[in-house]
Amino acid sequence: QRRRWIENGHGTYDELRSGQHGGDIAKSFFDAAKKSSRLVVHFHRPTTRSCDAFHRALSELAPKHPETRFLKLNVEGCDDVREGGSGAGAKFLVERLGVVVMPTLLIVKDQKVTHELRGFDELGGREEFSSRDLAFVLGGHGALTRREEEESAPSFMEESGGSRGGMLGVNSLRMQFGGGSRGPRSGGYDDFDDDE
């Protein structure tokens, strides 16, 4: 099993790129979703500095969690949809998946988007979080299997006595109480079908 994961790109945090025929990042995304039962995809912009916190944490988590494939998708220039432009596939994904906040982490299980982490709400509302904190949150949504050291409460919950100033974000409450296993639309997202 582990060997098959590694052959499919697990164990690293890689940029999602267009395939050998160029231009279609969406096709690469769908191919990755078909080959891997669990994906975490970071939608980012190089000019959005807050994305760096996720780059750091996901780079640390990828080799520790070969059961999940970790990818990043640069949405900068996704408006470049002219023929041969680099953004057509990225623009399609951003629009189809409703990505509006940078950074956004998309959790894909069995070819279905099951959850989105938009910004830092589920991480205590701050950019200073550890990879262990992120593993706890991702594990709560089934994106990875938590290791023993990732089972304890995240540092942002410990520091504030279990909540951030007595308040948890909406997504944190869903994770804590077991809701939110579907996508943001009622009923979840449909299976990905790149033939449409």
mmCIF file of C-alpha atoms in Angstrom:
data_model
loop_
_atom_site.group_PDB
_atom_site.id
_atom_site.type_symbol
_atom_site.label_atom_id
_atom_site.label_comp_id
_atom_site.label_asym_id
_atom_site.label_seq_id
_atom_site.Cartn_x
_atom_site.Cartn_y
_atom_site.Cartn_z
ATOM 1 C CA GLN A 1 0.000 0.000 0.000
ATOM 2 C CA ARG A 2 2.696 2.470 1.015
ATOM 3 C CA ARG A 3 4.618 1.801 -2.206
ATOM 4 C CA ARG A 4 1.501 2.529 -4.274
ATOM 5 C CA TRP A 5 0.967 5.799 -2.381
ATOM 6 C CA ILE A 6 4.543 6.886 -3.058
ATOM 7 C CA GLU A 7 4.176 6.009 -6.760
ATOM 8 C CA ASN A 8 1.093 8.279 -6.858
ATOM 9 C CA GLY A 9 2.987 11.251 -5.390
ATOM 10 C CA HIS A 10 2.132 10.825 -1.712
ATOM 11 C CA GLY A 11 4.712 11.819 0.896
ATOM 12 C CA THR A 12 5.497 15.157 -0.742
ATOM 13 C CA TYR A 13 3.837 18.557 -1.017
ATOM 14 C CA ASP A 14 3.786 19.310 -4.735
ATOM 15 C CA GLU A 15 2.503 22.037 -7.024
ATOM 16 C CA LEU A 16 -0.440 20.892 -9.125
ATOM 17 C CA ARG A 17 0.650 21.552 -12.689
ATOM 18 C CA SER A 18 -0.850 21.146 -16.090
ATOM 19 C CA GLY A 19 -0.277 17.800 -17.738
ATOM 20 C CA GLN A 20 2.113 16.995 -20.532
ATOM 21 C CA HIS A 21 -0.251 18.525 -23.091
ATOM 22 C CA GLY A 22 -0.229 21.808 -21.160
ATOM 23 C CA GLY A 23 -2.904 24.202 -20.107
ATOM 24 C CA ASP A 24 -5.232 22.060 -18.053
ATOM 25 C CA ILE A 25 -4.610 22.066 -14.335
ATOM 26 C CA ALA A 26 -8.204 20.899 -13.813
ATOM 27 C CA LYS A 27 -7.466 17.625 -15.598
ATOM 28 C CA SER A 28 -4.411 17.120 -13.378
ATOM 29 C CA PHE A 29 -6.609 17.781 -10.329
ATOM 30 C CA PHE A 30 -9.200 15.199 -11.407
ATOM 31 C CA ASP A 31 -6.477 12.668 -12.214
ATOM 32 C CA ALA A 32 -4.981 13.134 -8.732
ATOM 33 C CA ALA A 33 -8.423 12.718 -7.132
ATOM 34 C CA LYS A 34 -8.939 9.455 -9.038
ATOM 35 C CA LYS A 35 -5.557 8.032 -8.012
ATOM 36 C CA SER A 36 -5.666 9.018 -4.328
ATOM 37 C CA SER A 37 -8.485 8.323 -1.908
ATOM 38 C CA ARG A 38 -7.493 11.350 0.231
ATOM 39 C CA LEU A 39 -6.238 14.715 -0.997
ATOM 40 C CA VAL A 40 -5.530 18.004 0.729
ATOM 41 C CA VAL A 41 -5.270 20.781 -1.850
ATOM 42 C CA HIS A 42 -4.014 24.232 -0.868
ATOM 43 C CA PHE A 43 -5.370 26.984 -3.127
ATOM 44 C CA HIS A 44 -2.867 29.813 -2.781
ATOM 45 C CA ARG A 45 -1.364 32.931 -4.310
ATOM 46 C CA PRO A 46 2.361 33.702 -4.044
ATOM 47 C CA THR A 47 1.443 37.335 -3.347
ATOM 48 C CA THR A 48 -0.733 36.379 -0.349
ATOM 49 C CA ARG A 49 1.752 36.119 2.506
ATOM 50 C CA SER A 50 -0.680 34.324 4.801
ATOM 51 C CA CYS A 51 -0.453 31.301 2.485
ATOM 52 C CA ASP A 52 3.134 30.772 3.691
ATOM 53 C CA ALA A 53 1.897 29.407 7.032
ATOM 54 C CA PHE A 54 0.091 26.587 5.223
ATOM 55 C CA HIS A 55 3.075 25.943 2.936
ATOM 56 C CA ARG A 56 5.279 25.425 5.999
ATOM 57 C CA ALA A 57 2.854 23.149 7.852
ATOM 58 C CA LEU A 58 1.826 21.083 4.812
ATOM 59 C CA SER A 59 5.492 20.569 3.850
ATOM 60 C CA GLU A 60 6.053 19.107 7.323
ATOM 61 C CA LEU A 61 2.915 16.941 7.289
ATOM 62 C CA ALA A 62 3.274 15.379 3.832
ATOM 63 C CA PRO A 63 6.162 12.999 4.642
ATOM 64 C CA LYS A 64 4.539 12.026 7.964
ATOM 65 C CA HIS A 65 1.202 11.151 6.330
ATOM 66 C CA PRO A 66 1.727 9.085 3.176
ATOM 67 C CA GLU A 67 -1.928 7.990 3.349
ATOM 68 C CA THR A 68 -2.878 11.469 2.086
ATOM 69 C CA ARG A 69 -1.671 13.318 -0.982
ATOM 70 C CA PHE A 70 -0.816 16.990 -0.375
ATOM 71 C CA LEU A 71 -0.990 19.395 -3.315
ATOM 72 C CA LYS A 72 -0.900 23.140 -3.834
ATOM 73 C CA LEU A 73 -2.559 25.038 -6.644
ATOM 74 C CA ASN A 74 -1.381 28.527 -7.550
ATOM 75 C CA VAL A 75 -4.449 30.567 -8.543
ATOM 76 C CA GLU A 76 -2.446 33.652 -9.469
ATOM 77 C CA GLY A 77 -3.086 34.285 -13.136
ATOM 78 C CA CYS A 78 -6.158 32.058 -13.256
ATOM 79 C CA ASP A 79 -7.834 34.832 -15.235
ATOM 80 C CA ASP A 80 -5.389 34.130 -18.088
ATOM 81 C CA VAL A 81 -7.843 31.982 -20.014
ATOM 82 C CA ARG A 82 -6.796 32.887 -23.553
ATOM 83 C CA GLU A 83 -5.837 29.939 -25.712
ATOM 84 C CA GLY A 84 -2.591 28.572 -24.361
ATOM 85 C CA GLY A 85 -2.973 30.667 -21.199
ATOM 86 C CA SER A 86 -2.007 29.054 -17.933
ATOM 87 C CA GLY A 87 -5.155 29.875 -16.008
ATOM 88 C CA ALA A 88 -8.023 28.106 -17.749
ATOM 89 C CA GLY A 89 -7.966 24.955 -15.630
ATOM 90 C CA ALA A 90 -7.333 26.850 -12.392
ATOM 91 C CA LYS A 91 -10.183 29.263 -13.115
ATOM 92 C CA PHE A 92 -12.532 26.334 -13.780
ATOM 93 C CA LEU A 93 -11.629 24.740 -10.424
ATOM 94 C CA VAL A 94 -11.873 27.993 -8.477
ATOM 95 C CA GLU A 95 -15.335 28.694 -9.907
ATOM 96 C CA ARG A 96 -16.666 25.143 -9.743
ATOM 97 C CA LEU A 97 -15.452 24.554 -6.197
ATOM 98 C CA GLY A 98 -16.400 28.012 -4.927
ATOM 99 C CA VAL A 99 -12.925 28.993 -3.723
ATOM 100 C CA VAL A 100 -13.122 32.663 -2.745
ATOM 101 C CA VAL A 101 -10.736 33.049 0.216
ATOM 102 C CA MET A 102 -6.967 32.732 0.124
ATOM 103 C CA PRO A 103 -5.720 30.538 1.622
ATOM 104 C CA THR A 104 -8.208 27.689 1.236
ATOM 105 C CA LEU A 105 -7.533 24.034 1.918
ATOM 106 C CA LEU A 106 -9.827 21.620 0.135
ATOM 107 C CA ILE A 107 -10.276 18.122 1.554
ATOM 108 C CA VAL A 108 -11.135 15.512 -1.063
ATOM 109 C CA LYS A 109 -12.056 11.970 -0.070
ATOM 110 C CA ASP A 110 -13.020 9.304 -2.587
ATOM 111 C CA GLN A 111 -13.315 11.912 -5.364
ATOM 112 C CA LYS A 112 -15.668 14.125 -3.355
ATOM 113 C CA VAL A 113 -14.937 17.454 -1.721
ATOM 114 C CA THR A 114 -15.878 16.843 1.893
ATOM 115 C CA HIS A 115 -14.691 20.044 3.554
ATOM 116 C CA GLU A 116 -13.017 23.414 3.009
ATOM 117 C CA LEU A 117 -10.815 25.257 5.465
ATOM 118 C CA ARG A 118 -11.131 28.899 4.491
ATOM 119 C CA GLY A 119 -8.535 31.114 6.051
ATOM 120 C CA PHE A 120 -7.550 30.441 9.655
ATOM 121 C CA ASP A 121 -10.907 30.132 11.442
ATOM 122 C CA GLU A 122 -10.410 26.479 12.379
ATOM 123 C CA LEU A 123 -6.863 27.194 13.552
ATOM 124 C CA GLY A 124 -7.792 29.698 16.215
ATOM 125 C CA GLY A 125 -8.097 32.575 13.755
ATOM 126 C CA ARG A 126 -4.362 33.174 13.570
ATOM 127 C CA GLU A 127 -1.499 32.439 11.205
ATOM 128 C CA GLU A 128 0.791 31.158 13.976
ATOM 129 C CA PHE A 129 -0.063 27.473 14.235
ATOM 130 C CA SER A 130 1.994 24.295 14.282
ATOM 131 C CA SER A 131 1.869 21.404 11.854
ATOM 132 C CA ARG A 132 0.516 19.358 14.793
ATOM 133 C CA ASP A 133 -2.372 21.828 15.127
ATOM 134 C CA LEU A 134 -3.155 21.495 11.433
ATOM 135 C CA ALA A 135 -2.904 17.685 11.629
ATOM 136 C CA PHE A 136 -5.437 17.714 14.481
ATOM 137 C CA VAL A 137 -7.887 19.769 12.396
ATOM 138 C CA LEU A 138 -7.333 17.781 9.191
ATOM 139 C CA GLY A 139 -7.684 14.527 11.124
ATOM 140 C CA GLY A 140 -10.985 15.770 12.549
ATOM 141 C CA HIS A 141 -12.276 15.984 8.980
ATOM 142 C CA GLY A 142 -10.874 12.595 7.974
ATOM 143 C CA ALA A 143 -8.223 14.045 5.665
ATOM 144 C CA LEU A 144 -5.479 12.082 7.428
ATOM 145 C CA THR A 145 -4.991 9.548 10.178
ATOM 146 C CA ARG A 146 -3.697 11.342 13.244
ATOM 147 C CA ARG A 147 -0.490 10.070 14.756
ATOM 148 C CA GLU A 148 -0.309 9.680 18.536
ATOM 149 C CA GLU A 149 1.414 13.053 19.035
ATOM 150 C CA GLU A 150 -1.329 14.752 16.982
ATOM 151 C CA GLU A 151 -4.233 13.538 19.135
ATOM 152 C CA SER A 152 -4.006 16.188 21.870
ATOM 153 C CA ALA A 153 -5.871 19.485 21.633
ATOM 154 C CA PRO A 154 -4.290 22.105 19.371
ATOM 155 C CA SER A 155 -2.116 24.753 21.004
ATOM 156 C CA PHE A 156 -4.600 27.529 20.203
ATOM 157 C CA MET A 157 -7.290 25.686 22.181
ATOM 158 C CA GLU A 158 -4.963 24.956 25.111
ATOM 159 C CA GLU A 159 -3.820 28.578 25.368
ATOM 160 C CA SER A 160 -7.361 29.901 25.580
ATOM 161 C CA GLY A 161 -8.861 27.257 27.821
ATOM 162 C CA GLY A 162 -10.558 25.388 24.991
ATOM 163 C CA SER A 163 -11.714 28.263 22.855
ATOM 164 C CA ARG A 164 -10.560 31.534 21.420
ATOM 165 C CA GLY A 165 -11.812 34.169 23.823
ATOM 166 C CA GLY A 166 -14.755 31.938 24.750
ATOM 167 C CA MET A 167 -15.776 31.673 21.080
ATOM 168 C CA LEU A 168 -15.052 29.036 18.501
ATOM 169 C CA GLY A 169 -15.450 29.681 14.815
ATOM 170 C CA VAL A 170 -18.330 28.043 12.965
ATOM 171 C CA ASN A 171 -16.033 25.526 11.280
ATOM 172 C CA SER A 172 -14.338 24.711 14.586
ATOM 173 C CA LEU A 173 -17.699 23.889 16.102
ATOM 174 C CA ARG A 174 -18.569 21.624 13.188
ATOM 175 C CA MET A 175 -15.293 19.785 13.606
ATOM 176 C CA GLN A 176 -15.549 19.558 17.395
ATOM 177 C CA PHE A 177 -19.096 18.236 17.399
ATOM 178 C CA GLY A 178 -18.833 15.990 14.373
ATOM 179 C CA GLY A 179 -20.866 17.972 11.858
ATOM 180 C CA GLY A 180 -19.669 19.444 8.640
ATOM 181 C CA SER A 181 -18.681 16.181 6.990
ATOM 182 C CA ARG A 182 -20.284 17.343 3.755
ATOM 183 C CA GLY A 183 -19.294 20.159 1.473
ATOM 184 C CA PRO A 184 -20.796 23.608 1.952
ATOM 185 C CA ARG A 185 -23.773 22.769 -0.206
ATOM 186 C CA SER A 186 -26.447 20.689 1.477
ATOM 187 C CA GLY A 187 -25.909 17.108 0.474
ATOM 188 C CA GLY A 188 -22.213 17.614 -0.250
ATOM 189 C CA TYR A 189 -20.532 17.798 -3.620
ATOM 190 C CA ASP A 190 -21.168 15.390 -6.436
ATOM 191 C CA ASP A 191 -18.442 13.008 -7.568
ATOM 192 C CA PHE A 192 -15.894 14.731 -9.708
ATOM 193 C CA ASP A 193 -16.507 14.075 -13.347
ATOM 194 C CA ASP A 194 -14.032 15.658 -15.681
ATOM 195 C CA ASP A 195 -15.982 14.416 -18.700
ATOM 196 C CA GLU A 196 -18.651 17.112 -18.309
#
